Amino acid sequence: MEQYHKRLKKYYKSKNKIMNKNKHSKNYFDSLFIRIFLSSLIVLIVVLFTNLTSFRFDFLTKPLNLTKIGVNLISFFDDEKLKETILSTSTDYEEFTFDGKNNIFHSRSTNFVKCLKAGTVIKINKKESLYTITIQTYDGMIYEYLGLLSIDCYLYEYIDIDQIIGTPQIINNVSTFNLIISKDNKYYEYR
């Protein structure tokens, strides 16, 4: 009888070990599946709620500013990078004027256009052999560089301050380009 109890005890110990191994391997995937299921259920409820009622969630309709997310991630590891993206420069352009919408830059010493505030290129247009580059900064401002003869950037490229983005038109031996700074249909003067 004693032999029988030893065998039975050994059998249950080995069975418990096997069950514990299976329990640990299933536990991770089960919790992952539950998380995915719950997050999908929450998104489904939010979408159904917005479709059935007049209430709107801003985060569903508002465009996502990836530049701001990128700057926040970079500045988490490097504080100097955040200072670089906030500062701006205009030392290469001798004069500029503001006419209510356009900032018009003139320079006799440079024949290139530098990025005045860091951001991501979100649009490039070409009309009548002149380019327009649109850059969105981390704070949601839109910088449109108009009247460029050629460009040195590509779509969705992150542009740092003072990086050359193109060459301006030359009118009467003066390099000239326009800059429109806007946010929420309001226009701003470059400072």
mmCIF file of C-alpha atoms in Angstrom:
data_model
loop_
_atom_site.group_PDB
_atom_site.id
_atom_site.type_symbol
_atom_site.label_atom_id
_atom_site.label_comp_id
_atom_site.label_asym_id
_atom_site.label_seq_id
_atom_site.Cartn_x
_atom_site.Cartn_y
_atom_site.Cartn_z
ATOM 1 C CA MET A 1 0.000 0.000 0.000
ATOM 2 C CA GLU A 2 2.844 2.298 0.798
ATOM 3 C CA GLN A 3 4.231 1.749 -2.678
ATOM 4 C CA TYR A 4 0.943 2.714 -4.163
ATOM 5 C CA HIS A 5 0.845 6.003 -2.220
ATOM 6 C CA LYS A 6 4.398 6.867 -3.306
ATOM 7 C CA ARG A 7 3.520 6.259 -6.943
ATOM 8 C CA LEU A 8 0.347 8.255 -6.635
ATOM 9 C CA LYS A 9 2.197 11.128 -4.982
ATOM 10 C CA LYS A 10 4.869 11.060 -7.691
ATOM 11 C CA TYR A 11 2.198 11.014 -10.389
ATOM 12 C CA TYR A 12 0.443 14.089 -9.009
ATOM 13 C CA LYS A 13 3.726 15.986 -8.583
ATOM 14 C CA SER A 14 4.662 15.385 -12.211
ATOM 15 C CA LYS A 15 1.148 16.305 -13.312
ATOM 16 C CA ASN A 16 1.323 19.579 -11.339
ATOM 17 C CA LYS A 17 4.683 20.432 -12.935
ATOM 18 C CA ILE A 18 3.264 19.883 -16.411
ATOM 19 C CA MET A 19 0.189 21.970 -15.589
ATOM 20 C CA ASN A 20 2.360 24.781 -14.178
ATOM 21 C CA LYS A 21 4.481 24.837 -17.355
ATOM 22 C CA ASN A 22 1.379 25.039 -19.534
ATOM 23 C CA LYS A 23 -0.148 27.650 -17.260
ATOM 24 C CA HIS A 24 2.867 29.970 -17.577
ATOM 25 C CA SER A 25 3.076 29.701 -21.366
ATOM 26 C CA LYS A 26 -0.636 30.316 -21.820
ATOM 27 C CA ASN A 27 -0.710 33.156 -19.325
ATOM 28 C CA TYR A 28 1.312 35.598 -21.487
ATOM 29 C CA PHE A 29 -0.637 34.950 -24.681
ATOM 30 C CA ASP A 30 -3.951 34.976 -22.859
ATOM 31 C CA SER A 31 -3.246 38.360 -21.321
ATOM 32 C CA LEU A 32 -2.058 39.703 -24.694
ATOM 33 C CA PHE A 33 -5.234 38.479 -26.371
ATOM 34 C CA ILE A 34 -7.376 40.012 -23.631
ATOM 35 C CA ARG A 35 -5.613 43.386 -24.003
ATOM 36 C CA ILE A 36 -6.069 43.411 -27.773
ATOM 37 C CA PHE A 37 -9.702 42.384 -27.427
ATOM 38 C CA LEU A 38 -10.461 45.055 -24.806
ATOM 39 C CA SER A 39 -8.739 47.856 -26.748
ATOM 40 C CA SER A 40 -10.625 46.862 -29.914
ATOM 41 C CA LEU A 41 -13.869 46.806 -27.952
ATOM 42 C CA ILE A 42 -13.204 50.302 -26.571
ATOM 43 C CA VAL A 43 -12.457 51.695 -30.048
ATOM 44 C CA LEU A 44 -15.618 50.054 -31.396
ATOM 45 C CA ILE A 45 -17.720 51.565 -28.603
ATOM 46 C CA VAL A 46 -16.247 55.054 -29.179
ATOM 47 C CA VAL A 47 -16.860 54.882 -32.939
ATOM 48 C CA LEU A 48 -20.421 53.593 -32.495
ATOM 49 C CA PHE A 49 -21.114 56.261 -29.888
ATOM 50 C CA THR A 50 -19.905 59.067 -32.171
ATOM 51 C CA ASN A 51 -21.921 57.718 -35.113
ATOM 52 C CA LEU A 52 -25.151 57.326 -33.137
ATOM 53 C CA THR A 53 -25.008 60.623 -31.245
ATOM 54 C CA SER A 54 -24.099 64.192 -32.092
ATOM 55 C CA PHE A 55 -21.207 64.162 -29.605
ATOM 56 C CA ARG A 56 -17.761 64.179 -31.267
ATOM 57 C CA PHE A 57 -14.424 63.201 -29.826
ATOM 58 C CA ASP A 58 -11.729 65.688 -30.877
ATOM 59 C CA PHE A 59 -8.948 63.111 -30.987
ATOM 60 C CA LEU A 60 -10.776 61.181 -33.726
ATOM 61 C CA THR A 61 -11.196 64.110 -36.117
ATOM 62 C CA LYS A 62 -8.103 66.175 -35.326
ATOM 63 C CA PRO A 63 -5.031 65.478 -37.489
ATOM 64 C CA LEU A 64 -2.087 63.967 -35.653
ATOM 65 C CA ASN A 65 1.076 66.076 -35.457
ATOM 66 C CA LEU A 66 3.856 63.504 -35.731
ATOM 67 C CA THR A 67 6.535 66.176 -35.481
ATOM 68 C CA LYS A 68 5.426 67.058 -31.962
ATOM 69 C CA ILE A 69 5.508 63.403 -30.932
ATOM 70 C CA GLY A 70 8.966 62.962 -32.457
ATOM 71 C CA VAL A 71 10.352 66.077 -30.781
ATOM 72 C CA ASN A 72 8.931 64.960 -27.439
ATOM 73 C CA LEU A 73 10.562 61.545 -27.801
ATOM 74 C CA ILE A 74 13.905 63.002 -28.855
ATOM 75 C CA SER A 75 13.880 65.677 -26.149
ATOM 76 C CA PHE A 76 13.254 62.983 -23.543
ATOM 77 C CA PHE A 77 16.791 61.746 -24.232
ATOM 78 C CA ASP A 78 18.428 64.993 -25.432
ATOM 79 C CA ASP A 79 17.437 68.381 -23.952
ATOM 80 C CA GLU A 80 19.531 70.302 -26.499
ATOM 81 C CA LYS A 81 17.423 68.944 -29.372
ATOM 82 C CA LEU A 82 14.280 70.571 -27.933
ATOM 83 C CA LYS A 83 16.064 73.934 -27.708
ATOM 84 C CA GLU A 84 17.170 73.569 -31.363
ATOM 85 C CA THR A 85 13.633 72.990 -32.613
ATOM 86 C CA ILE A 86 12.243 75.999 -30.747
ATOM 87 C CA LEU A 87 14.880 78.511 -31.808
ATOM 88 C CA SER A 88 14.744 80.087 -35.228
ATOM 89 C CA THR A 89 17.181 81.979 -37.403
ATOM 90 C CA SER A 90 17.132 84.719 -40.001
ATOM 91 C CA THR A 91 20.743 85.913 -40.006
ATOM 92 C CA ASP A 92 21.253 84.985 -43.688
ATOM 93 C CA TYR A 93 18.554 87.338 -44.960
ATOM 94 C CA GLU A 94 19.307 91.045 -44.837
ATOM 95 C CA GLU A 95 15.729 92.246 -44.997
ATOM 96 C CA PHE A 96 12.218 90.917 -44.896
ATOM 97 C CA THR A 97 8.782 92.507 -44.999
ATOM 98 C CA PHE A 98 5.310 91.381 -43.970
ATOM 99 C CA ASP A 99 2.256 92.288 -46.037
ATOM 100 C CA GLY A 100 -0.446 90.746 -43.853
ATOM 101 C CA LYS A 101 -0.010 87.232 -45.258
ATOM 102 C CA ASN A 102 3.404 86.894 -46.908
ATOM 103 C CA ASN A 103 6.788 87.309 -45.270
ATOM 104 C CA ILE A 104 9.024 88.391 -48.166
ATOM 105 C CA PHE A 105 12.736 87.682 -47.669
ATOM 106 C CA HIS A 106 15.543 89.376 -49.633
ATOM 107 C CA SER A 107 19.251 88.620 -49.602
ATOM 108 C CA ARG A 108 22.218 89.739 -51.664
ATOM 109 C CA SER A 109 24.732 87.450 -49.963
ATOM 110 C CA THR A 110 23.051 84.017 -50.085
ATOM 111 C CA ASN A 111 21.512 82.057 -52.899
ATOM 112 C CA PHE A 112 19.784 79.348 -50.868
ATOM 113 C CA VAL A 113 16.799 79.018 -48.555
ATOM 114 C CA LYS A 114 17.339 77.643 -45.076
ATOM 115 C CA CYS A 115 14.665 76.169 -42.861
ATOM 116 C CA LEU A 116 13.695 78.832 -40.328
ATOM 117 C CA LYS A 117 11.974 76.458 -37.884
ATOM 118 C CA ALA A 118 12.420 72.696 -37.574
ATOM 119 C CA GLY A 119 9.590 70.460 -38.730
ATOM 120 C CA THR A 120 8.371 67.834 -41.177
ATOM 121 C CA VAL A 121 7.800 68.400 -44.897
ATOM 122 C CA ILE A 122 4.094 67.644 -45.393
ATOM 123 C CA LYS A 123 3.574 68.911 -48.944
ATOM 124 C CA ILE A 124 5.595 69.803 -52.049
ATOM 125 C CA ASN A 125 3.896 71.556 -54.988
ATOM 126 C CA LYS A 126 5.267 72.665 -58.341
ATOM 127 C CA LYS A 127 3.449 75.359 -60.283
ATOM 128 C CA GLU A 128 4.883 77.120 -63.336
ATOM 129 C CA SER A 129 8.420 75.827 -62.636
ATOM 130 C CA LEU A 130 8.387 77.170 -59.055
ATOM 131 C CA TYR A 131 8.163 74.981 -55.975
ATOM 132 C CA THR A 132 6.241 75.431 -52.746
ATOM 133 C CA ILE A 133 7.413 73.493 -49.701
ATOM 134 C CA THR A 134 5.072 73.149 -46.728
ATOM 135 C CA ILE A 135 6.611 72.303 -43.347
ATOM 136 C CA GLN A 136 4.649 71.571 -40.176
ATOM 137 C CA THR A 137 6.463 72.384 -36.934
ATOM 138 C CA TYR A 138 6.115 70.708 -33.559
ATOM 139 C CA ASP A 139 3.679 73.383 -32.322
ATOM 140 C CA GLY A 140 1.271 72.928 -35.264
ATOM 141 C CA MET A 141 2.401 75.985 -37.236
ATOM 142 C CA ILE A 142 2.533 75.673 -41.027
ATOM 143 C CA TYR A 143 5.506 77.237 -42.838
ATOM 144 C CA GLU A 144 5.025 77.528 -46.622
ATOM 145 C CA TYR A 145 8.161 78.477 -48.563
ATOM 146 C CA LEU A 146 6.960 79.847 -51.929
ATOM 147 C CA GLY A 147 8.781 80.704 -55.133
ATOM 148 C CA LEU A 148 11.708 78.245 -55.000
ATOM 149 C CA LEU A 149 13.522 77.352 -58.227
ATOM 150 C CA SER A 150 14.756 73.998 -56.936
ATOM 151 C CA ILE A 151 14.396 71.974 -53.752
ATOM 152 C CA ASP A 152 16.794 69.927 -51.638
ATOM 153 C CA CYS A 153 14.302 67.994 -49.511
ATOM 154 C CA TYR A 154 11.700 65.295 -49.940
ATOM 155 C CA LEU A 155 8.201 64.586 -48.667
ATOM 156 C CA TYR A 156 7.915 63.594 -44.973
ATOM 157 C CA GLU A 157 11.561 64.466 -44.311
ATOM 158 C CA TYR A 158 12.324 65.982 -40.919
ATOM 159 C CA ILE A 159 14.114 69.298 -41.522
ATOM 160 C CA ASP A 160 16.379 70.836 -38.880
ATOM 161 C CA ILE A 161 16.907 74.546 -38.383
ATOM 162 C CA ASP A 162 19.407 76.015 -40.878
ATOM 163 C CA GLN A 163 19.167 72.991 -43.187
ATOM 164 C CA ILE A 164 19.096 74.086 -46.833
ATOM 165 C CA ILE A 165 15.734 73.277 -48.405
ATOM 166 C CA GLY A 166 16.080 74.934 -51.825
ATOM 167 C CA THR A 167 17.197 77.824 -53.986
ATOM 168 C CA PRO A 168 15.175 81.050 -54.304
ATOM 169 C CA GLN A 169 14.382 83.168 -57.344
ATOM 170 C CA ILE A 170 16.905 85.834 -58.220
ATOM 171 C CA ILE A 171 15.243 89.142 -59.107
ATOM 172 C CA ASN A 172 17.548 92.135 -59.869
ATOM 173 C CA ASN A 173 20.545 90.283 -58.337
ATOM 174 C CA VAL A 174 18.613 89.754 -55.096
ATOM 175 C CA SER A 175 17.574 86.311 -53.858
ATOM 176 C CA THR A 176 13.865 86.483 -53.030
ATOM 177 C CA PHE A 177 11.334 84.046 -51.611
ATOM 178 C CA ASN A 178 8.020 84.264 -49.783
ATOM 179 C CA LEU A 179 7.120 82.580 -46.515
ATOM 180 C CA ILE A 180 3.576 82.141 -45.233
ATOM 181 C CA ILE A 181 3.296 81.225 -41.553
ATOM 182 C CA SER A 182 -0.187 80.076 -40.569
ATOM 183 C CA LYS A 183 -2.143 78.224 -37.942
ATOM 184 C CA ASP A 184 -5.933 77.795 -37.852
ATOM 185 C CA ASN A 185 -6.385 80.142 -40.868
ATOM 186 C CA LYS A 186 -4.493 82.982 -39.149
ATOM 187 C CA TYR A 187 -1.310 84.413 -40.642
ATOM 188 C CA TYR A 188 1.739 85.418 -38.643
ATOM 189 C CA GLU A 189 4.754 87.634 -39.147
ATOM 190 C CA TYR A 190 8.157 85.963 -38.906
ATOM 191 C CA ARG A 191 10.161 87.138 -35.883
#
